[in-house]
Amino acid sequence: MPFLWHKEVRMEIFLVGGAVRDQLLGLKSKDMDWVVVGAKPDDLISKGYKVAGAAFPVFIHPETGDEYALARKERKTGLKHNDFETFFDPSVTLEDDLSRRDLTINAIAMSKDGKLIDPYGGAKDLKNRLIRHVSGAFSEDPLRILRVARFMARFHHLGFKVDASTMDLMRGIGKELVHISEERIWKELSRALTEKTPSAFISTLKDCDCLKYVLPEVDALFGVPQPEKHHPEIDTGIHTLMVMEQARKLTNDVDIILSAMTHDLGKALTKKEMLPAHHNHDEDGVPVVEMLCKRLKVPSNTKKLAVAACKNHTTVHRAFELRPGTIVKLFNQIDAYRDRGILDKLLTVCESDAKGRIGFENIKYNQSELLKNAFKASLGVTAKEFVEKGYSGEKIREQINAKRIKVVKHEIYSSGLEP
């Protein structure tokens, strides 16, 4: 849909933020955001715009559905993310509005004739692949640390880096992240996990010493050694980043990528005298995963997979060693017969784990095919035949389980697959 520009002399409208940034990068932009200069709320309401925001005047265009916000200034009034006082008036200039934005690459505007208004050098920073703060006001909102990390997750593959001075500001205000609500942290994290390079979200927070305030369970993995034979990368934190990247190559499903991030949290609990081995880290990690998900108010289905992956990933890796009864037990344990998608998701996490190691990136993970085929075969076993034979109650469940084991046994021994 073409941009809708207004002809009024007094009121000017500019395309701003991500739409301009993405256009300059040659990317498609999901949202079109506009700033209105020289206007009052009544000016837009009289033209059919609908009020959308309560904290400051934001309006929805009656035809396009795009957001139009009056140019404004802001002043911090408290510690929380939304503790800001907003000032809007026809006297507020475009430059005033751009100055309150977080990053130079988001503080570029475009006029109706395509001219860039770029008082803070955002276009140059885009060319130089640099993420840089607009002003010292960046420090007023710790949420901007998470936004920088999320933009790194989005643009790292294009060669972007965070400016050193911006990193210094982030280090300086990291402690204030404790004032950000868990819901907002989850919102930023969940968006970052589906970006092109989700591991960059974690590594950026780690580099500015802020990961410990946001995801202390993940931060604790860095520096924890693993057996070099199976993990040439050695460091569990590095392994976690690699698993996240392998998962993102296979999917953009937030459930899977979060599970990739949390599957090894139990390794941070291993006693020093046991290192680099991590016996029972799968079971030990379950309470940690549950605690993280509870704190961030992670959706129940996402939590379900994360817990299942933490608890069962080593079992899946040993699929070719498992007895048929153990395989059926696994299917039941993860609720695969009722939640038909969870097994495929779990296997994707496990494949990512197996490939998320130096030198193992291109291995064939036949465990997935073996377990998928076994599960598909076991789905043919239903209660109907046992009801017809006169079984009832718990006896039906026992018979179903016994036959599923028999069917799975036949499938795995006739598959011809090898580890």
XYZ file of C-alpha atoms in Angstrom:
419
model
C 0.000 0.000 0.000
C 1.447 3.416 -0.903
C 2.423 5.871 1.814
C -0.324 8.386 2.608
C 1.122 11.885 2.819
C -0.875 14.916 3.965
C -0.964 18.209 2.128
C -1.406 20.466 5.158
C 1.317 23.077 5.461
C 1.185 23.278 9.245
C 1.034 19.568 9.943
C 3.904 17.431 8.620
C 4.161 13.657 8.690
C 7.382 11.662 8.527
C 8.112 7.974 8.201
C 10.382 7.031 11.106
C 12.240 4.268 12.876
C 12.392 0.686 11.698
C 10.675 1.263 8.366
C 13.338 3.780 7.308
C 16.159 1.658 8.753
C 15.023 -1.484 6.959
C 14.466 0.389 3.703
C 18.066 1.610 3.797
C 19.233 -1.951 4.473
C 17.161 -3.284 1.581
C 14.925 -5.277 3.926
C 11.170 -5.585 4.159
C 9.646 -3.900 7.186
C 6.638 -5.315 9.029
C 5.427 -2.049 10.553
C 5.110 1.478 9.216
C 5.459 4.052 11.984
C 4.887 7.748 11.480
C 5.576 10.901 13.453
C 3.260 13.889 13.146
C 4.854 17.303 13.715
C 2.947 20.536 14.303
C -0.352 18.970 15.262
C -2.672 18.450 18.205
C -4.773 15.358 18.966
C -7.919 17.009 17.644
C -6.239 17.560 14.282
C -5.965 13.801 13.745
C -9.252 12.862 15.350
C -11.057 15.246 13.013
C -9.580 13.339 10.060
C -10.901 9.998 11.256
C -7.868 8.663 13.104
C -8.627 6.433 16.092
C -6.916 6.888 19.447
C -4.660 3.917 20.230
C -2.479 4.913 23.162
C -3.184 6.075 26.689
C 0.281 7.194 27.855
C 0.767 9.559 24.907
C -1.240 10.285 21.756
C -0.890 7.467 19.256
C -3.456 7.156 16.502
C -4.451 4.478 13.997
C -4.938 5.521 10.387
C -8.530 4.725 9.331
C -7.461 3.114 6.039
C -3.973 1.636 6.483
C -4.011 0.697 10.164
C -0.548 2.258 10.553
C 0.399 3.987 13.794
C 0.797 7.757 13.847
C 2.296 9.369 16.965
C 2.523 13.048 17.787
C 6.098 14.287 18.086
C 7.028 14.217 21.743
C 9.687 14.676 24.397
C 10.204 12.438 27.401
C 11.616 12.790 30.900
C 12.442 9.904 33.214
C 10.562 10.007 36.532
C 11.342 6.635 38.158
C 13.207 3.330 38.000
C 10.706 1.263 36.035
C 10.691 1.000 32.259
C 7.498 2.988 31.869
C 8.336 5.665 34.463
C 8.500 8.506 31.944
C 6.731 11.811 31.693
C 5.688 12.623 28.131
C 5.338 16.080 26.639
C 3.647 16.634 23.275
C 2.791 19.921 21.660
C 2.799 21.413 18.142
C 6.051 23.141 19.097
C 7.938 19.835 19.464
C 10.218 19.437 16.451
C 11.104 16.304 14.525
C 14.663 16.570 15.848
C 13.281 16.702 19.394
C 11.365 13.503 18.774
C 14.315 11.708 17.168
C 16.598 12.685 20.057
C 14.629 10.574 22.545
C 15.110 7.379 20.532
C 17.486 4.657 21.622
C 19.778 3.982 18.657
C 20.981 6.104 15.770
C 19.795 3.506 13.252
C 16.280 3.958 14.672
C 16.484 7.767 14.743
C 16.210 8.397 11.022
C 13.139 9.981 9.440
C 12.017 10.284 5.826
C 9.933 13.101 4.370
C 7.245 12.698 1.734
C 9.740 13.464 -1.040
C 12.137 10.762 0.173
C 14.585 13.084 1.894
C 16.326 11.665 4.961
C 16.361 13.616 8.195
C 19.257 12.059 10.073
C 20.655 14.368 12.781
C 22.498 11.582 14.634
C 24.316 9.791 11.819
C 22.153 6.697 11.656
C 22.604 6.179 7.914
C 26.379 6.237 8.319
C 26.123 3.739 11.172
C 24.021 1.472 8.964
C 26.697 1.625 6.295
C 29.382 0.874 8.882
C 27.249 -1.884 10.433
C 27.311 -0.202 13.845
C 24.739 -0.214 16.630
C 25.238 3.025 18.589
C 23.203 5.002 21.111
C 21.779 8.415 20.221
C 22.689 10.219 23.428
C 23.373 9.828 27.128
C 19.611 9.536 27.602
C 20.113 5.897 26.556
C 21.044 5.217 30.192
C 17.619 6.299 31.423
C 15.962 3.077 30.272
C 17.645 -0.292 31.033
C 15.221 -2.013 28.638
C 17.398 -0.573 25.888
C 20.085 -3.095 26.839
C 17.719 -5.880 25.796
C 16.768 -4.025 22.640
C 20.422 -3.686 21.635
C 20.911 -7.410 22.236
C 17.791 -8.176 20.193
C 18.982 -6.010 17.315
C 22.259 -7.909 17.401
C 20.264 -11.141 17.117
C 18.516 -9.641 14.089
C 21.493 -8.058 12.332
C 24.581 -9.979 13.452
C 24.529 -12.027 10.255
C 24.907 -8.753 8.321
C 28.114 -7.942 10.187
C 26.739 -5.520 12.778
C 28.638 -4.785 15.993
C 27.814 -2.739 19.080
C 29.769 0.494 19.442
C 32.270 0.358 22.322
C 30.841 3.454 23.976
C 27.355 1.946 23.865
C 28.677 -1.231 25.458
C 30.170 0.899 28.239
C 26.789 2.517 28.885
C 25.144 -0.896 28.987
C 27.663 -2.142 31.542
C 27.022 0.937 33.634
C 23.261 0.441 33.920
C 23.068 -3.354 33.921
C 21.994 -3.554 37.573
C 18.864 -1.590 36.727
C 17.593 -4.530 34.680
C 16.137 -5.876 37.919
C 13.477 -3.179 37.580
C 12.271 -4.557 34.235
C 9.164 -6.729 34.533
C 9.505 -10.433 33.829
C 6.816 -10.160 31.153
C 8.817 -7.537 29.276
C 12.005 -9.591 29.539
C 10.167 -12.585 28.091
C 8.768 -10.426 25.299
C 12.253 -9.295 24.270
C 13.765 -12.766 24.698
C 11.045 -14.560 22.752
C 11.414 -12.111 19.876
C 15.200 -12.457 19.911
C 15.037 -16.255 19.829
C 13.347 -16.212 16.426
C 15.734 -13.684 14.863
C 18.434 -14.766 12.410
C 21.144 -15.230 15.061
C 19.517 -15.833 18.468
C 22.836 -16.674 20.109
C 23.911 -13.060 19.528
C 21.269 -11.965 22.042
C 22.983 -14.077 24.706
C 26.557 -13.262 23.714
C 25.843 -9.511 23.597
C 24.398 -9.576 27.112
C 27.368 -11.662 28.244
C 29.868 -9.246 26.693
C 28.388 -6.280 28.556
C 28.189 -8.264 31.807
C 24.383 -8.081 31.867
C 23.436 -11.713 31.217
C 23.626 -12.460 34.942
C 20.783 -10.002 35.578
C 18.508 -11.369 32.860
C 19.275 -15.100 32.587
C 21.527 -16.041 35.518
C 20.919 -19.739 34.834
C 22.425 -19.395 31.352
C 25.199 -17.077 32.541
C 26.279 -19.804 34.999
C 27.111 -22.153 32.097
C 30.019 -20.069 30.838
C 33.328 -21.371 32.121
C 31.918 -24.812 32.956
C 34.066 -27.459 31.173
C 32.847 -30.572 29.369
C 34.787 -33.650 28.154
C 36.867 -32.572 25.164
C 36.292 -35.899 23.401
C 32.591 -35.209 22.992
C 32.752 -31.407 23.229
C 35.806 -29.950 21.476
C 34.436 -26.484 22.289
C 34.780 -27.516 25.991
C 32.927 -24.528 27.487
C 29.261 -25.319 28.203
C 28.235 -21.718 27.534
C 29.841 -21.802 24.092
C 28.162 -25.146 23.420
C 24.795 -23.628 24.343
C 25.286 -20.804 21.842
C 26.181 -23.340 19.156
C 23.102 -25.439 19.913
C 20.896 -22.365 19.624
C 22.361 -21.623 16.201
C 21.848 -25.180 14.999
C 18.257 -25.025 16.210
C 17.676 -21.762 14.356
C 18.954 -23.355 11.154
C 16.275 -26.008 11.501
C 13.349 -23.868 12.662
C 12.140 -20.495 13.907
C 9.929 -22.125 16.546
C 10.456 -20.248 19.819
C 9.657 -23.364 21.879
C 12.475 -25.295 20.246
C 15.053 -22.528 20.402
C 14.315 -21.749 24.059
C 14.673 -25.467 24.805
C 18.002 -25.461 22.986
C 19.092 -22.606 25.246
C 18.015 -24.350 28.456
C 18.662 -28.045 27.801
C 22.006 -28.132 29.646
C 21.256 -25.846 32.596
C 21.940 -28.737 34.969
C 25.640 -28.694 34.060
C 26.122 -25.524 36.089
C 25.250 -27.569 39.196
C 27.950 -30.211 38.713
C 30.373 -30.367 41.632
C 33.904 -29.264 40.774
C 35.412 -32.606 41.738
C 33.228 -34.325 39.116
C 34.199 -32.050 36.209
C 34.410 -32.285 33.270
C 31.867 -35.139 33.530
C 28.227 -34.216 34.130
C 26.411 -37.274 35.437
C 22.660 -36.755 35.923
C 22.791 -33.197 34.585
C 19.578 -33.903 32.682
C 17.551 -34.707 35.810
C 19.358 -32.075 37.879
C 18.540 -29.373 35.351
C 14.755 -29.840 35.401
C 14.108 -27.716 38.544
C 16.342 -24.985 37.107
C 14.406 -24.924 33.841
C 11.142 -24.851 35.748
C 12.376 -21.959 37.893
C 13.458 -19.941 34.843
C 10.145 -20.519 33.094
C 8.165 -19.619 36.185
C 10.129 -16.414 36.752
C 9.714 -15.193 33.181
C 6.111 -16.424 32.971
C 6.962 -18.517 29.933
C 3.857 -19.974 28.180
C 2.923 -23.464 29.372
C 3.562 -25.228 26.054
C 7.004 -23.628 25.788
C 7.829 -24.679 29.335
C 6.553 -28.206 28.654
C 8.994 -28.724 25.810
C 11.893 -27.093 27.688
C 11.417 -29.436 30.633
C 11.048 -32.459 28.343
C 14.224 -31.564 26.440
C 16.256 -31.011 29.583
C 15.109 -34.272 31.123
C 15.263 -36.513 28.047
C 17.928 -35.240 25.641
C 20.555 -37.747 26.779
C 17.982 -40.529 26.518
C 17.174 -39.550 22.928
C 20.883 -39.484 22.063
C 21.032 -43.159 23.185
C 18.007 -44.164 21.102
C 19.826 -47.050 19.412
C 20.726 -48.504 22.823
C 17.238 -48.278 24.311
C 14.943 -51.206 24.850
C 11.539 -51.008 23.142
C 9.871 -50.629 26.540
C 12.069 -47.654 27.363
C 11.183 -46.015 24.055
C 7.457 -46.385 24.711
C 8.050 -45.069 28.237
C 9.702 -42.007 26.688
C 6.695 -41.426 24.423
C 4.363 -41.628 27.405
C 6.545 -39.464 29.600
C 6.582 -36.558 27.159
C 2.830 -36.948 26.517
C 3.440 -37.703 22.844
C 0.184 -39.617 22.294
C -1.919 -36.609 23.302
C 0.432 -33.813 22.252
C 1.238 -35.028 18.744
C 3.755 -32.288 17.972
C 5.990 -32.582 21.017
C 8.091 -35.541 19.856
C 9.136 -33.861 16.605
C 10.042 -30.715 18.545
C 12.021 -32.679 21.119
C 13.929 -34.488 18.380
C 14.779 -31.159 16.731
C 16.230 -29.915 20.022
C 18.254 -33.114 20.386
C 19.539 -32.941 16.818
C 20.605 -29.354 17.471
C 22.385 -30.480 20.629
C 24.244 -33.206 18.758
C 25.298 -30.810 15.989
C 26.084 -27.883 18.274
C 29.677 -28.961 18.763
C 32.889 -28.121 16.943
C 33.362 -30.632 14.136
C 29.920 -32.224 14.552
C 27.883 -29.635 12.659
C 27.145 -31.889 9.673
C 26.614 -35.269 11.312
C 23.635 -37.440 10.433
C 21.301 -37.722 13.403
C 19.538 -41.033 12.743
C 18.053 -41.094 16.228
C 15.320 -38.800 14.947
C 14.263 -41.096 12.126
C 14.361 -44.165 14.355
C 12.131 -42.635 17.025
C 9.769 -40.984 14.551
C 9.219 -44.297 12.769
C 8.763 -46.136 16.053
C 6.211 -43.609 17.245
C 4.313 -43.670 13.958
C 4.093 -47.445 14.142
C 2.877 -47.355 17.744
C 0.076 -44.952 16.849
C -1.683 -47.862 15.147
C -2.380 -49.408 18.529
C -5.747 -48.217 19.881
C -8.116 -49.136 22.683
C -10.811 -50.421 20.326
C -9.450 -53.935 19.846
C -9.009 -54.468 23.590
C -12.470 -53.193 24.430
C -13.840 -55.664 21.909
C -11.889 -58.421 23.672
C -13.574 -57.558 26.951
C -10.836 -55.614 28.713
C -11.783 -52.624 30.823
C -10.281 -49.883 32.999
C -6.557 -50.090 33.727
C -6.297 -53.418 31.883
C -6.908 -51.613 28.606
C -3.995 -49.275 29.279
C -1.747 -52.236 30.116
C -2.656 -54.033 26.917
C -2.140 -50.944 24.785
C 1.280 -50.394 26.323
C 2.304 -54.039 25.857
C 1.313 -54.067 22.202
C 3.002 -50.734 21.546
C 6.223 -52.187 22.934
C 5.837 -55.169 20.597
C 5.196 -52.931 17.585
C 8.131 -50.659 18.431
C 10.406 -53.677 18.851
C 9.538 -54.887 15.365
C 10.037 -51.422 13.899
C 13.472 -50.726 15.385
C 14.872 -54.148 14.565
C 13.680 -54.000 10.975
C 14.597 -50.375 10.298
C 18.161 -50.964 9.102
C 19.184 -47.640 10.611
C 22.536 -47.257 12.319
C 23.757 -44.687 14.864
